[in-house]
PDB file of C-alpha atoms in Angstrom:
ATOM      1  CA  MET C   1     104.911 150.092 177.854  1.00 44.00           C
ATOM      2  CA  PRO C   2     103.299 150.159 174.377  1.00 65.00           C
ATOM      3  CA  GLY C   3     100.608 147.609 173.625  1.00 82.00           C
ATOM      4  CA  PRO C   4     100.771 143.849 173.542  1.00 92.00           C
ATOM      5  CA  LEU C   5     102.595 141.657 171.109  1.00 93.00           C
ATOM      6  CA  THR C   6     100.702 141.030 167.873  1.00 91.00           C
ATOM      7  CA  TYR C   7     100.841 137.210 167.988  1.00 92.00           C
ATOM      8  CA  PRO C   8     100.144 134.561 170.676  1.00 92.00           C
ATOM      9  CA  GLU C   9     103.013 132.056 170.193  1.00 95.00           C
ATOM     10  CA  VAL C  10     105.551 133.954 172.291  1.00 94.00           C
ATOM     11  CA  GLY C  11     108.972 132.284 172.532  1.00 94.00           C
ATOM     12  CA  ALA C  12     108.380 129.722 169.775  1.00 94.00           C
ATOM     13  CA  THR C  13     111.573 130.691 167.882  1.00 95.00           C
ATOM     14  CA  LEU C  14     113.651 129.834 170.937  1.00 93.00           C
ATOM     15  CA  ARG C  15     112.318 126.278 171.151  1.00 89.00           C
ATOM     16  CA  VAL C  16     114.731 125.029 168.518  1.00 83.00           C
ATOM     17  CA  ALA C  17     113.783 121.369 168.789  1.00 83.00           C
ATOM     18  CA  ALA C  18     110.070 122.125 168.376  1.00 86.00           C
ATOM     19  CA  PRO C  19     108.388 123.040 165.108  1.00 90.00           C
ATOM     20  CA  MET C  20     107.438 126.662 164.588  1.00 94.00           C
ATOM     21  CA  PRO C  21     103.732 127.496 164.731  1.00 95.00           C
ATOM     22  CA  PRO C  22     101.531 126.720 161.729  1.00 95.00           C
ATOM     23  CA  GLY C  23      99.807 129.467 159.751  1.00 92.00           C
ATOM     24  CA  TYR C  24     102.988 131.541 159.330  1.00 93.00           C
ATOM     25  CA  HIS C  25     105.805 131.844 156.832  1.00 91.00           C
ATOM     26  CA  HIS C  26     108.867 130.185 158.441  1.00 94.00           C
ATOM     27  CA  VAL C  27     112.511 131.129 158.036  1.00 93.00           C
ATOM     28  CA  GLU C  28     115.431 129.170 159.410  1.00 94.00           C
ATOM     29  CA  ARG C  29     118.909 129.949 158.074  1.00 95.00           C
ATOM     30  CA  ARG C  30     122.223 129.014 159.612  1.00 95.00           C
ATOM     31  CA  VAL C  31     125.808 129.908 158.819  1.00 96.00           C
ATOM     32  CA  ARG C  32     129.106 128.679 160.165  1.00 95.00           C
ATOM     33  CA  VAL C  33     130.954 131.775 161.478  1.00 95.00           C
ATOM     34  CA  GLY C  34     134.153 130.199 162.734  1.00 95.00           C
ATOM     35  CA  GLU C  35     135.635 128.157 165.526  1.00 95.00           C
ATOM     36  CA  GLY C  36     136.575 128.631 169.159  1.00 95.00           C
ATOM     37  CA  ALA C  37     135.598 130.476 172.289  1.00 95.00           C
ATOM     38  CA  GLU C  38     136.940 133.843 171.096  1.00 95.00           C
ATOM     39  CA  VAL C  39     134.847 133.780 167.919  1.00 96.00           C
ATOM     40  CA  PHE C  40     131.804 132.630 169.907  1.00 97.00           C
ATOM     41  CA  ARG C  41     132.174 135.455 172.431  1.00 96.00           C
ATOM     42  CA  ARG C  42     132.748 138.130 169.737  1.00 96.00           C
ATOM     43  CA  VAL C  43     129.605 137.098 167.815  1.00 97.00           C
ATOM     44  CA  ALA C  44     127.538 136.618 170.962  1.00 97.00           C
ATOM     45  CA  ASP C  45     128.513 140.051 172.284  1.00 97.00           C
ATOM     46  CA  GLY C  46     127.651 141.598 168.927  1.00 96.00           C
ATOM     47  CA  VAL C  47     124.266 139.897 168.788  1.00 97.00           C
ATOM     48  CA  LEU C  48     123.470 141.011 172.343  1.00 97.00           C
ATOM     49  CA  ALA C  49     124.470 144.624 171.546  1.00 96.00           C
ATOM     50  CA  TRP C  50     122.130 144.901 168.493  1.00 96.00           C
ATOM     51  CA  GLU C  51     125.172 144.805 166.118  1.00 95.00           C
ATOM     52  CA  VAL C  52     123.715 142.109 163.866  1.00 95.00           C
ATOM     53  CA  LEU C  53     120.782 144.394 163.135  1.00 93.00           C
ATOM     54  CA  ARG C  54     123.013 147.418 162.549  1.00 94.00           C
ATOM     55  CA  GLY C  55     125.410 145.310 160.476  1.00 92.00           C
ATOM     56  CA  ALA C  56     122.460 144.368 158.258  1.00 90.00           C
ATOM     57  CA  GLY C  57     122.017 148.034 157.428  1.00 88.00           C
ATOM     58  CA  LEU C  58     119.094 148.770 159.754  1.00 89.00           C
ATOM     59  CA  ASP C  59     118.782 151.921 161.824  1.00 88.00           C
ATOM     60  CA  VAL C  60     118.253 150.720 165.393  1.00 93.00           C
ATOM     61  CA  ARG C  61     116.569 152.655 168.184  1.00 94.00           C
ATOM     62  CA  ALA C  62     116.393 150.670 171.403  1.00 94.00           C
ATOM     63  CA  ASP C  63     115.547 151.548 174.978  1.00 94.00           C
ATOM     64  CA  ALA C  64     118.542 149.527 176.180  1.00 94.00           C
ATOM     65  CA  SER C  65     122.117 149.542 174.816  1.00 93.00           C
ATOM     66  CA  ARG C  66     122.307 145.790 175.364  1.00 96.00           C
ATOM     67  CA  VAL C  67     119.555 143.280 174.706  1.00 96.00           C
ATOM     68  CA  VAL C  68     117.476 142.546 177.801  1.00 96.00           C
ATOM     69  CA  GLU C  69     114.108 140.849 178.140  1.00 96.00           C
ATOM     70  CA  GLY C  70     111.319 143.391 177.767  1.00 95.00           C
ATOM     71  CA  ALA C  71     113.485 145.892 175.861  1.00 96.00           C
ATOM     72  CA  GLU C  72     111.750 147.608 173.019  1.00 95.00           C
ATOM     73  CA  VAL C  73     113.517 148.253 169.749  1.00 92.00           C
ATOM     74  CA  THR C  74     112.491 149.757 166.441  1.00 90.00           C
ATOM     75  CA  SER C  75     114.634 148.829 163.474  1.00 89.00           C
ATOM     76  CA  THR C  76     114.147 150.850 160.315  1.00 84.00           C
ATOM     77  CA  LEU C  77     114.884 149.635 156.835  1.00 78.00           C
ATOM     78  CA  ARG C  78     115.526 152.245 154.171  1.00 79.00           C
ATOM     79  CA  LEU C  79     114.332 151.397 150.658  1.00 68.00           C
ATOM     80  CA  GLY C  80     115.253 154.448 148.640  1.00 73.00           C
ATOM     81  CA  PRO C  81     113.133 157.285 149.981  1.00 80.00           C
ATOM     82  CA  VAL C  82     110.855 154.879 151.900  1.00 72.00           C
ATOM     83  CA  ARG C  83     111.558 154.007 155.518  1.00 76.00           C
ATOM     84  CA  LEU C  84     109.885 150.947 157.045  1.00 74.00           C
ATOM     85  CA  GLY C  85     109.861 150.937 160.850  1.00 75.00           C
ATOM     86  CA  ALA C  86     109.487 147.648 162.705  1.00 85.00           C
ATOM     87  CA  PRO C  87     108.722 147.990 166.436  1.00 87.00           C
ATOM     88  CA  CYS C  88     109.452 144.870 168.520  1.00 92.00           C
ATOM     89  CA  ARG C  89     109.831 143.735 172.143  1.00 96.00           C
ATOM     90  CA  VAL C  90     112.475 141.271 173.314  1.00 97.00           C
ATOM     91  CA  VAL C  91     110.685 138.141 174.584  1.00 97.00           C
ATOM     92  CA  GLY C  92     113.683 135.988 175.564  1.00 97.00           C
ATOM     93  CA  VAL C  93     117.433 136.329 176.123  1.00 97.00           C
ATOM     94  CA  PHE C  94     120.157 133.880 177.034  1.00 95.00           C
ATOM     95  CA  ASP C  95     123.887 134.279 177.423  1.00 96.00           C
ATOM     96  CA  GLU C  96     125.647 131.039 178.336  1.00 95.00           C
ATOM     97  CA  SER C  97     129.150 129.694 177.787  1.00 93.00           C
ATOM     98  CA  ASP C  98     128.271 127.980 174.466  1.00 96.00           C
ATOM     99  CA  ARG C  99     124.886 129.503 173.570  1.00 96.00           C
ATOM    100  CA  ALA C 100     123.685 133.098 173.354  1.00 97.00           C
ATOM    101  CA  GLY C 101     120.997 135.074 171.620  1.00 97.00           C
ATOM    102  CA  PHE C 102     117.569 136.583 171.831  1.00 97.00           C
ATOM    103  CA  ALA C 103     114.136 136.621 170.284  1.00 97.00           C
ATOM    104  CA  TYR C 104     111.882 139.568 169.738  1.00 96.00           C
ATOM    105  CA  GLY C 105     108.258 139.793 168.784  1.00 94.00           C
ATOM    106  CA  THR C 106     106.274 142.264 166.773  1.00 93.00           C
ATOM    107  CA  LEU C 107     104.345 145.173 168.247  1.00 93.00           C
ATOM    108  CA  ARG C 108     101.558 147.267 166.712  1.00 90.00           C
ATOM    109  CA  GLY C 109     102.913 149.225 163.770  1.00 85.00           C
ATOM    110  CA  HIS C 110     105.197 146.451 162.524  1.00 84.00           C
ATOM    111  CA  PRO C 111     104.432 145.450 158.918  1.00 81.00           C
ATOM    112  CA  GLU C 112     104.455 141.782 159.934  1.00 87.00           C
ATOM    113  CA  SER C 113     103.134 139.772 162.848  1.00 87.00           C
ATOM    114  CA  GLY C 114     105.433 137.171 164.414  1.00 93.00           C
ATOM    115  CA  GLU C 115     108.798 136.561 166.025  1.00 96.00           C
ATOM    116  CA  GLU C 116     112.471 136.414 165.105  1.00 96.00           C
ATOM    117  CA  ALA C 117     115.429 134.898 166.958  1.00 97.00           C
ATOM    118  CA  PHE C 118     119.174 135.428 166.581  1.00 97.00           C
ATOM    119  CA  LEU C 119     121.104 132.490 168.003  1.00 97.00           C
ATOM    120  CA  VAL C 120     124.823 131.802 168.397  1.00 98.00           C
ATOM    121  CA  ASP C 121     125.946 128.285 169.320  1.00 97.00           C
ATOM    122  CA  ARG C 122     129.363 126.731 169.899  1.00 97.00           C
ATOM    123  CA  GLU C 123     129.179 122.995 169.385  1.00 96.00           C
ATOM    124  CA  PRO C 124     131.310 120.359 171.153  1.00 96.00           C
ATOM    125  CA  ASP C 125     133.662 120.259 168.105  1.00 96.00           C
ATOM    126  CA  ASP C 126     134.260 124.034 168.737  1.00 95.00           C
ATOM    127  CA  VAL C 127     132.454 125.164 165.528  1.00 96.00           C
ATOM    128  CA  VAL C 128     130.450 128.347 165.997  1.00 97.00           C
ATOM    129  CA  TRP C 129     127.110 128.759 164.185  1.00 97.00           C
ATOM    130  CA  PHE C 130     124.788 131.732 163.833  1.00 96.00           C
ATOM    131  CA  THR C 131     121.116 131.007 163.180  1.00 96.00           C
ATOM    132  CA  VAL C 132     118.141 133.202 162.358  1.00 96.00           C
ATOM    133  CA  ARG C 133     114.717 131.635 163.034  1.00 96.00           C
ATOM    134  CA  ALA C 134     111.499 133.472 162.327  1.00 95.00           C
ATOM    135  CA  PHE C 135     107.808 133.040 161.752  1.00 94.00           C
ATOM    136  CA  SER C 136     105.663 135.789 160.341  1.00 90.00           C
ATOM    137  CA  ARG C 137     102.542 136.714 158.441  1.00 84.00           C
ATOM    138  CA  PRO C 138     101.296 140.071 157.168  1.00 71.00           C
ATOM    139  CA  GLY C 139     100.497 142.499 159.964  1.00 69.00           C
ATOM    140  CA  ALA C 140      99.324 145.431 157.828  1.00 68.00           C
ATOM    141  CA  TRP C 141      97.035 145.541 154.782  1.00 54.00           C
ATOM    142  CA  TRP C 142      99.857 146.787 152.605  1.00 59.00           C
ATOM    143  CA  SER C 143     102.205 143.960 153.640  1.00 65.00           C
ATOM    144  CA  TYR C 144      99.447 141.462 152.790  1.00 57.00           C
ATOM    145  CA  LEU C 145      99.067 142.989 149.325  1.00 56.00           C
ATOM    146  CA  GLY C 146     102.810 143.071 148.840  1.00 63.00           C
ATOM    147  CA  GLY C 147     103.297 139.400 149.825  1.00 63.00           C
ATOM    148  CA  PRO C 148     105.993 138.427 147.285  1.00 70.00           C
ATOM    149  CA  ALA C 149     107.838 141.736 147.754  1.00 72.00           C
ATOM    150  CA  ALA C 150     107.635 141.357 151.566  1.00 70.00           C
ATOM    151  CA  ARG C 151     109.140 137.853 151.351  1.00 75.00           C
ATOM    152  CA  ALA C 152     111.915 139.134 149.088  1.00 76.00           C
ATOM    153  CA  ILE C 153     112.716 141.913 151.561  1.00 74.00           C
ATOM    154  CA  GLN C 154     112.706 139.411 154.470  1.00 80.00           C
ATOM    155  CA  HIS C 155     115.060 137.129 152.534  1.00 85.00           C
ATOM    156  CA  ARG C 156     117.401 140.015 151.769  1.00 86.00           C
ATOM    157  CA  VAL C 157     117.507 141.266 155.374  1.00 86.00           C
ATOM    158  CA  THR C 158     118.036 137.708 156.679  1.00 90.00           C
ATOM    159  CA  THR C 159     120.987 137.320 154.285  1.00 92.00           C
ATOM    160  CA  ARG C 160     122.371 140.600 155.634  1.00 91.00           C
ATOM    161  CA  TYR C 161     122.009 139.327 159.232  1.00 93.00           C
ATOM    162  CA  LEU C 162     124.073 136.253 158.328  1.00 93.00           C
ATOM    163  CA  ALA C 163     126.730 138.377 156.641  1.00 93.00           C
ATOM    164  CA  ALA C 164     126.857 140.731 159.659  1.00 93.00           C
ATOM    165  CA  ALA C 165     127.440 137.768 161.995  1.00 94.00           C
ATOM    166  CA  CYS C 166     130.278 136.568 159.772  1.00 94.00           C
ATOM    167  CA  ARG C 167     131.863 140.056 159.906  1.00 93.00           C
ATOM    168  CA  LEU C 168     131.592 140.014 163.729  1.00 93.00           C
ATOM    169  CA  ALA C 169     133.498 136.717 163.741  1.00 91.00           C
ATOM    170  CA  ASP C 170     136.267 137.958 161.481  1.00 85.00           C
ATOM    171  CA  THR C 171     139.517 137.739 163.416  1.00 57.00           C
ATOM    172  CA  THR C 172     141.613 139.334 160.688  1.00 53.00           C
ATOM    173  CA  ARG C 173     140.307 142.886 161.388  1.00 49.00           C
ATOM    174  CA  PRO C 174     140.919 144.970 164.513  1.00 44.00           C
ATOM    175  CA  ARG C 175     137.807 144.799 166.736  1.00 44.00           C
ATOM    176  CA  ASN C 176     137.024 148.515 166.379  1.00 41.00           C
ATOM    177  CA  ALA C 177     137.506 148.690 162.600  1.00 38.00           C
TER     178      ALA C 177
END
């Protein structure tokens, strides 16, 4: 197992009612993806099979085909000829009847230090929501120097995660399209 996580606040993105740790840049974005148990299950299954990452345009290499606690994954973002690899370890997973998702934390070699969670919830009114919660700070000298650019990239990728979850929920396309 490669080295330890690069931050101490493990699991903080999964404690939705608690504030995220200070000293980090925080992201919390939520989108309504649809209604009903079928939509919930489709989005939850996609999240737990790394499909939200792939749907955001990332190349995903994971040591498990489905998200499990302790799994290691490297997602790679292509920016023209540049490839940015981001190694992480899954620190929490849940798959319940109305709530599913996971959080992963950064490992050595990731440009940032922190954690990100991908959460799917079906509320009592049957509305299904997808949420991305993250906290991060520069983990490499070049990400520190590129602060504004790093935030812009994070915002862009988060927007792509939300769009990917919406595509997973789309009931007008065949599932394998």
